[in-house]
PDB file of C-alpha atoms in Angstrom:
ATOM      1  CA  MET A 220     -37.473 196.489 -21.202  1.00  0.00           C
ATOM      2  CA  SER A 221     -40.912 196.150 -19.693  1.00  0.00           C
ATOM      3  CA  MET A 222     -41.629 197.328 -16.180  1.00  0.00           C
ATOM      4  CA  ASN A 223     -42.412 194.903 -13.393  1.00  0.00           C
ATOM      5  CA  ILE A 224     -42.221 195.066  -9.609  1.00  0.00           C
ATOM      6  CA  PHE A 225     -38.749 193.467  -9.509  1.00  0.00           C
ATOM      7  CA  ARG A 226     -37.276 196.012 -11.916  1.00  0.00           C
ATOM      8  CA  LEU A 227     -38.903 198.901 -10.052  1.00  0.00           C
ATOM      9  CA  CYS A 228     -37.643 197.639  -6.686  1.00  0.00           C
ATOM     10  CA  GLY A 229     -34.205 197.004  -8.188  1.00  0.00           C
ATOM     11  CA  ASP A 230     -34.077 200.534  -9.580  1.00  0.00           C
ATOM     12  CA  MET A 231     -35.144 201.974  -6.230  1.00  0.00           C
ATOM     13  CA  CYS A 232     -32.453 199.953  -4.414  1.00  0.00           C
ATOM     14  CA  HIS A 233     -29.908 201.307  -6.878  1.00  0.00           C
ATOM     15  CA  VAL A 234     -31.114 204.876  -6.309  1.00  0.00           C
ATOM     16  CA  PHE A 235     -31.051 204.349  -2.520  1.00  0.00           C
ATOM     17  CA  SER A 236     -27.497 203.000  -2.733  1.00  0.00           C
ATOM     18  CA  ILE A 237     -26.391 206.128  -4.568  1.00  0.00           C
ATOM     19  CA  ILE A 238     -28.245 208.404  -2.124  1.00  0.00           C
ATOM     20  CA  VAL A 239     -26.690 206.576   0.837  1.00  0.00           C
ATOM     21  CA  LEU A 240     -23.207 206.955  -0.637  1.00  0.00           C
ATOM     22  CA  LEU A 241     -23.705 210.643  -1.458  1.00  0.00           C
ATOM     23  CA  LEU A 242     -25.065 211.162   2.059  1.00  0.00           C
ATOM     24  CA  ARG A 243     -22.093 209.338   3.534  1.00  0.00           C
ATOM     25  CA  LEU A 244     -19.642 211.504   1.558  1.00  0.00           C
ATOM     26  CA  ARG A 245     -21.454 214.684   2.547  1.00  0.00           C
ATOM     27  CA  VAL A 246     -21.935 213.884   6.244  1.00  0.00           C
ATOM     28  CA  ALA A 247     -18.624 212.164   6.981  1.00  0.00           C
ATOM     29  CA  ARG A 248     -16.736 214.508   4.618  1.00  0.00           C
ATOM     30  CA  ASN A 249     -14.248 211.759   3.886  1.00  0.00           C
ATOM     31  CA  ALA A 250     -13.766 208.939   1.417  1.00  0.00           C
ATOM     32  CA  GLN A 251     -12.227 206.385   3.747  1.00  0.00           C
ATOM     33  CA  GLY A 252     -13.350 202.906   2.823  1.00  0.00           C
ATOM     34  CA  ILE A 253     -14.754 204.030  -0.547  1.00  0.00           C
ATOM     35  CA  SER A 254     -13.281 202.822  -3.844  1.00  0.00           C
ATOM     36  CA  LEU A 255     -12.954 205.522  -6.478  1.00  0.00           C
ATOM     37  CA  ARG A 256     -12.155 202.808  -9.004  1.00  0.00           C
ATOM     38  CA  THR A 257     -15.523 201.119  -8.489  1.00  0.00           C
ATOM     39  CA  HIS A 258     -17.298 204.368  -9.255  1.00  0.00           C
ATOM     40  CA  GLU A 259     -15.140 205.056 -12.280  1.00  0.00           C
ATOM     41  CA  LEU A 260     -16.126 201.615 -13.540  1.00  0.00           C
ATOM     42  CA  PHE A 261     -19.815 202.279 -12.870  1.00  0.00           C
ATOM     43  CA  LEU A 262     -19.570 205.616 -14.676  1.00  0.00           C
ATOM     44  CA  LEU A 263     -18.054 203.833 -17.670  1.00  0.00           C
ATOM     45  CA  VAL A 264     -20.848 201.229 -17.453  1.00  0.00           C
ATOM     46  CA  PHE A 265     -23.539 203.910 -17.577  1.00  0.00           C
ATOM     47  CA  LEU A 266     -21.872 205.964 -20.317  1.00  0.00           C
ATOM     48  CA  THR A 267     -21.502 202.914 -22.570  1.00  0.00           C
ATOM     49  CA  ARG A 268     -24.879 201.371 -21.768  1.00  0.00           C
ATOM     50  CA  TYR A 269     -26.951 204.508 -22.214  1.00  0.00           C
ATOM     51  CA  THR A 270     -25.669 205.610 -25.621  1.00  0.00           C
ATOM     52  CA  ASP A 271     -29.273 205.276 -26.767  1.00  0.00           C
ATOM     53  CA  LEU A 272     -30.314 208.143 -24.505  1.00  0.00           C
ATOM     54  CA  PHE A 273     -30.248 210.643 -27.365  1.00  0.00           C
ATOM     55  CA  THR A 274     -31.379 208.319 -30.158  1.00  0.00           C
ATOM     56  CA  THR A 275     -34.285 206.307 -28.740  1.00  0.00           C
ATOM     57  CA  PHE A 276     -37.053 207.359 -26.365  1.00  0.00           C
ATOM     58  CA  TYR A 277     -38.545 204.500 -24.343  1.00  0.00           C
ATOM     59  CA  SER A 278     -40.271 206.353 -21.518  1.00  0.00           C
ATOM     60  CA  LEU A 279     -39.824 209.360 -19.269  1.00  0.00           C
ATOM     61  CA  TYR A 280     -39.017 207.026 -16.360  1.00  0.00           C
ATOM     62  CA  ASN A 281     -36.294 205.291 -18.377  1.00  0.00           C
ATOM     63  CA  SER A 282     -34.710 208.561 -19.534  1.00  0.00           C
ATOM     64  CA  VAL A 283     -34.798 210.129 -16.070  1.00  0.00           C
ATOM     65  CA  MET A 284     -33.191 207.061 -14.486  1.00  0.00           C
ATOM     66  CA  LYS A 285     -30.414 207.013 -17.090  1.00  0.00           C
ATOM     67  CA  VAL A 286     -29.614 210.699 -16.553  1.00  0.00           C
ATOM     68  CA  LEU A 287     -29.821 210.238 -12.764  1.00  0.00           C
ATOM     69  CA  TYR A 288     -27.344 207.332 -12.815  1.00  0.00           C
ATOM     70  CA  ILE A 289     -24.859 209.197 -14.999  1.00  0.00           C
ATOM     71  CA  ALA A 290     -25.125 212.481 -13.067  1.00  0.00           C
ATOM     72  CA  SER A 291     -24.992 210.952  -9.590  1.00  0.00           C
ATOM     73  CA  THR A 292     -22.096 208.643 -10.395  1.00  0.00           C
ATOM     74  CA  SER A 293     -20.244 211.561 -11.993  1.00  0.00           C
ATOM     75  CA  SER A 294     -20.765 213.595  -8.820  1.00  0.00           C
ATOM     76  CA  ILE A 295     -19.391 210.740  -6.699  1.00  0.00           C
ATOM     77  CA  VAL A 296     -16.273 210.488  -8.888  1.00  0.00           C
ATOM     78  CA  TYR A 297     -15.900 214.286  -8.827  1.00  0.00           C
ATOM     79  CA  ALA A 298     -16.218 214.442  -5.030  1.00  0.00           C
ATOM     80  CA  ILE A 299     -13.669 211.696  -4.400  1.00  0.00           C
ATOM     81  CA  ARG A 300     -11.214 213.042  -6.993  1.00  0.00           C
ATOM     82  CA  LEU A 301     -11.476 216.815  -6.555  1.00  0.00           C
ATOM     83  CA  GLN A 302     -13.696 218.035  -3.713  1.00  0.00           C
ATOM     84  CA  GLU A 303     -11.952 219.013  -0.481  1.00  0.00           C
ATOM     85  CA  PRO A 304     -11.807 217.684   2.203  1.00  0.00           C
ATOM     86  CA  ILE A 305     -13.138 214.440   0.688  1.00  0.00           C
ATOM     87  CA  CYS A 306     -10.373 213.996  -1.894  1.00  0.00           C
ATOM     88  CA  SER A 307      -7.596 214.388   0.669  1.00  0.00           C
ATOM     89  CA  THR A 308      -9.059 211.519   2.722  1.00  0.00           C
ATOM     90  CA  TYR A 309      -9.244 209.098  -0.202  1.00  0.00           C
ATOM     91  CA  ASP A 310      -6.666 206.370   0.394  1.00  0.00           C
ATOM     92  CA  ARG A 311      -5.111 205.414  -2.941  1.00  0.00           C
ATOM     93  CA  ALA A 312      -2.915 202.860  -1.190  1.00  0.00           C
ATOM     94  CA  GLN A 313      -5.980 200.813  -0.235  1.00  0.00           C
ATOM     95  CA  ASP A 314      -7.696 201.160  -3.633  1.00  0.00           C
ATOM     96  CA  THR A 315      -5.134 199.340  -5.775  1.00  0.00           C
ATOM     97  CA  PHE A 316      -7.257 197.157  -8.048  1.00  0.00           C
ATOM     98  CA  ARG A 317      -5.898 197.711 -11.564  1.00  0.00           C
ATOM     99  CA  HIS A 318      -9.313 198.327 -13.073  1.00  0.00           C
ATOM    100  CA  TRP A 319      -8.131 199.290 -16.562  1.00  0.00           C
ATOM    101  CA  ALA A 320      -6.026 196.149 -16.920  1.00  0.00           C
ATOM    102  CA  PHE A 321      -8.186 193.613 -15.086  1.00  0.00           C
ATOM    103  CA  ALA A 322     -11.712 194.898 -15.691  1.00  0.00           C
ATOM    104  CA  VAL A 323     -12.043 197.294 -18.621  1.00  0.00           C
ATOM    105  CA  ALA A 324      -9.631 195.640 -21.077  1.00  0.00           C
ATOM    106  CA  PRO A 325     -10.875 192.046 -20.589  1.00  0.00           C
ATOM    107  CA  CYS A 326     -14.525 193.143 -20.768  1.00  0.00           C
ATOM    108  CA  ALA A 327     -13.807 195.127 -23.946  1.00  0.00           C
ATOM    109  CA  VAL A 328     -12.113 192.147 -25.578  1.00  0.00           C
ATOM    110  CA  LEU A 329     -14.924 189.829 -24.482  1.00  0.00           C
ATOM    111  CA  ALA A 330     -17.571 192.236 -25.802  1.00  0.00           C
ATOM    112  CA  LEU A 331     -15.756 192.547 -29.117  1.00  0.00           C
ATOM    113  CA  LEU A 332     -15.415 188.765 -29.452  1.00  0.00           C
ATOM    114  CA  THR A 333     -19.072 188.225 -28.500  1.00  0.00           C
ATOM    115  CA  HIS A 334     -20.099 190.847 -31.027  1.00  0.00           C
ATOM    116  CA  LEU A 335     -18.011 189.396 -33.859  1.00  0.00           C
ATOM    117  CA  ILE A 336     -19.004 185.778 -33.111  1.00  0.00           C
ATOM    118  CA  SER A 337     -22.681 186.745 -33.210  1.00  0.00           C
ATOM    119  CA  GLY A 338     -22.187 188.235 -36.687  1.00  0.00           C
ATOM    120  CA  GLY A 339     -22.031 191.904 -35.776  1.00  0.00           C
ATOM    121  CA  SER A 340     -20.278 194.556 -37.826  1.00  0.00           C
ATOM    122  CA  LEU A 341     -17.800 197.162 -36.668  1.00  0.00           C
ATOM    123  CA  PHE A 342     -18.990 199.701 -39.221  1.00  0.00           C
ATOM    124  CA  SER A 343     -22.620 200.181 -38.212  1.00  0.00           C
ATOM    125  CA  PHE A 344     -23.709 202.660 -35.531  1.00  0.00           C
ATOM    126  CA  VAL A 345     -26.370 200.241 -34.267  1.00  0.00           C
ATOM    127  CA  ASP A 346     -23.820 197.413 -34.049  1.00  0.00           C
ATOM    128  CA  ILE A 347     -21.342 199.620 -32.174  1.00  0.00           C
ATOM    129  CA  GLN A 348     -24.124 200.651 -29.795  1.00  0.00           C
ATOM    130  CA  GLU A 349     -24.966 196.975 -29.229  1.00  0.00           C
ATOM    131  CA  MET A 350     -21.292 196.123 -28.615  1.00  0.00           C
ATOM    132  CA  LEU A 351     -21.025 198.956 -26.068  1.00  0.00           C
ATOM    133  CA  TRP A 352     -24.165 197.664 -24.334  1.00  0.00           C
ATOM    134  CA  THR A 353     -22.632 194.161 -24.166  1.00  0.00           C
ATOM    135  CA  PHE A 354     -19.413 195.652 -22.775  1.00  0.00           C
ATOM    136  CA  SER A 355     -21.411 197.482 -20.094  1.00  0.00           C
ATOM    137  CA  ILE A 356     -23.165 194.271 -19.033  1.00  0.00           C
ATOM    138  CA  TYR A 357     -19.841 192.454 -18.632  1.00  0.00           C
ATOM    139  CA  LEU A 358     -18.222 195.376 -16.829  1.00  0.00           C
ATOM    140  CA  GLU A 359     -21.127 195.933 -14.440  1.00  0.00           C
ATOM    141  CA  SER A 360     -20.865 192.329 -13.261  1.00  0.00           C
ATOM    142  CA  ILE A 361     -17.383 192.985 -11.853  1.00  0.00           C
ATOM    143  CA  ALA A 362     -17.464 196.740 -11.146  1.00  0.00           C
ATOM    144  CA  ILE A 363     -18.049 196.200  -7.422  1.00  0.00           C
ATOM    145  CA  LEU A 364     -14.824 194.180  -6.993  1.00  0.00           C
ATOM    146  CA  PRO A 365     -12.554 197.161  -6.175  1.00  0.00           C
ATOM    147  CA  GLN A 366     -15.024 198.245  -3.464  1.00  0.00           C
ATOM    148  CA  LEU A 367     -15.063 194.759  -1.941  1.00  0.00           C
ATOM    149  CA  ILE A 368     -11.258 194.668  -1.917  1.00  0.00           C
ATOM    150  CA  VAL A 369     -11.123 198.076  -0.187  1.00  0.00           C
ATOM    151  CA  LEU A 370     -13.625 196.896   2.433  1.00  0.00           C
ATOM    152  CA  GLN A 371     -11.569 193.758   3.039  1.00  0.00           C
ATOM    153  CA  ARG A 372      -8.437 195.862   3.561  1.00  0.00           C
ATOM    154  CA  PHE A 373     -10.098 198.342   5.931  1.00  0.00           C
ATOM    155  CA  ARG A 374     -11.701 195.514   7.949  1.00  0.00           C
ATOM    156  CA  GLU A 375     -14.039 198.038   9.576  1.00  0.00           C
ATOM    157  CA  VAL A 376     -17.136 199.093   7.659  1.00  0.00           C
ATOM    158  CA  GLU A 377     -19.037 202.261   8.552  1.00  0.00           C
ATOM    159  CA  ASN A 378     -22.827 201.926   8.745  1.00  0.00           C
ATOM    160  CA  LEU A 379     -23.533 204.051   5.675  1.00  0.00           C
ATOM    161  CA  THR A 380     -20.884 202.225   3.638  1.00  0.00           C
ATOM    162  CA  GLY A 381     -22.409 198.913   4.684  1.00  0.00           C
ATOM    163  CA  ASN A 382     -25.869 200.179   3.729  1.00  0.00           C
ATOM    164  CA  TYR A 383     -24.516 201.265   0.349  1.00  0.00           C
ATOM    165  CA  ILE A 384     -23.135 197.756  -0.295  1.00  0.00           C
ATOM    166  CA  PHE A 385     -26.404 196.165   0.910  1.00  0.00           C
ATOM    167  CA  PHE A 386     -28.538 198.262  -1.469  1.00  0.00           C
ATOM    168  CA  MET A 387     -26.157 197.597  -4.377  1.00  0.00           C
ATOM    169  CA  GLY A 388     -26.411 193.865  -3.699  1.00  0.00           C
ATOM    170  CA  SER A 389     -30.194 194.113  -3.437  1.00  0.00           C
ATOM    171  CA  TYR A 390     -30.312 195.969  -6.741  1.00  0.00           C
ATOM    172  CA  ARG A 391     -28.349 193.201  -8.479  1.00  0.00           C
ATOM    173  CA  ALA A 392     -30.411 190.416  -6.854  1.00  0.00           C
ATOM    174  CA  LEU A 393     -33.702 192.059  -7.849  1.00  0.00           C
ATOM    175  CA  TYR A 394     -32.487 192.532 -11.415  1.00  0.00           C
ATOM    176  CA  ILE A 395     -31.658 188.826 -11.608  1.00  0.00           C
ATOM    177  CA  VAL A 396     -35.221 188.049 -10.484  1.00  0.00           C
ATOM    178  CA  ASN A 397     -36.465 190.618 -13.039  1.00  0.00           C
ATOM    179  CA  TRP A 398     -34.635 188.808 -15.860  1.00  0.00           C
ATOM    180  CA  ILE A 399     -36.027 185.441 -14.722  1.00  0.00           C
ATOM    181  CA  PHE A 400     -39.552 186.875 -14.364  1.00  0.00           C
ATOM    182  CA  ARG A 401     -39.516 188.391 -17.865  1.00  0.00           C
TER     183      ARG A 401
END
């Protein structure tokens, strides 16, 4: 993917959103109003999209961003799941979106169908990599849903959580402009 100002700004908004969320977790030392399920979905998106990390070198920028997204999202999931006192403040009762049933499974089926309809094979590494990339595109489009549901249930949004959502939305909007511009 070629670099343009919209992609760069989109990437920076994505990085800022992650920094804001990590800052919020560290400063507030709680996970109230944060959806663990959204971040599990994003981690799955990055792990399936960036399978080319060890097979194809595009640029240092590209490789660094891929590693940064995987590492930072992993640290968010780790903090919410296991790091005290953050994990004890995570409210499972508010984060009830059944992400495996209503996000991962449908996106996997859709990616498989898209792959097979387009003439792909299930026995080629390159085809499997392409199917995983397609899956990640579908999943990323809905990965924010659990977070939006949690925010709707809490009704009160902290500043840093609101900034996180704003930067994530900006990232997606700028990537849409990037795709149009290309």
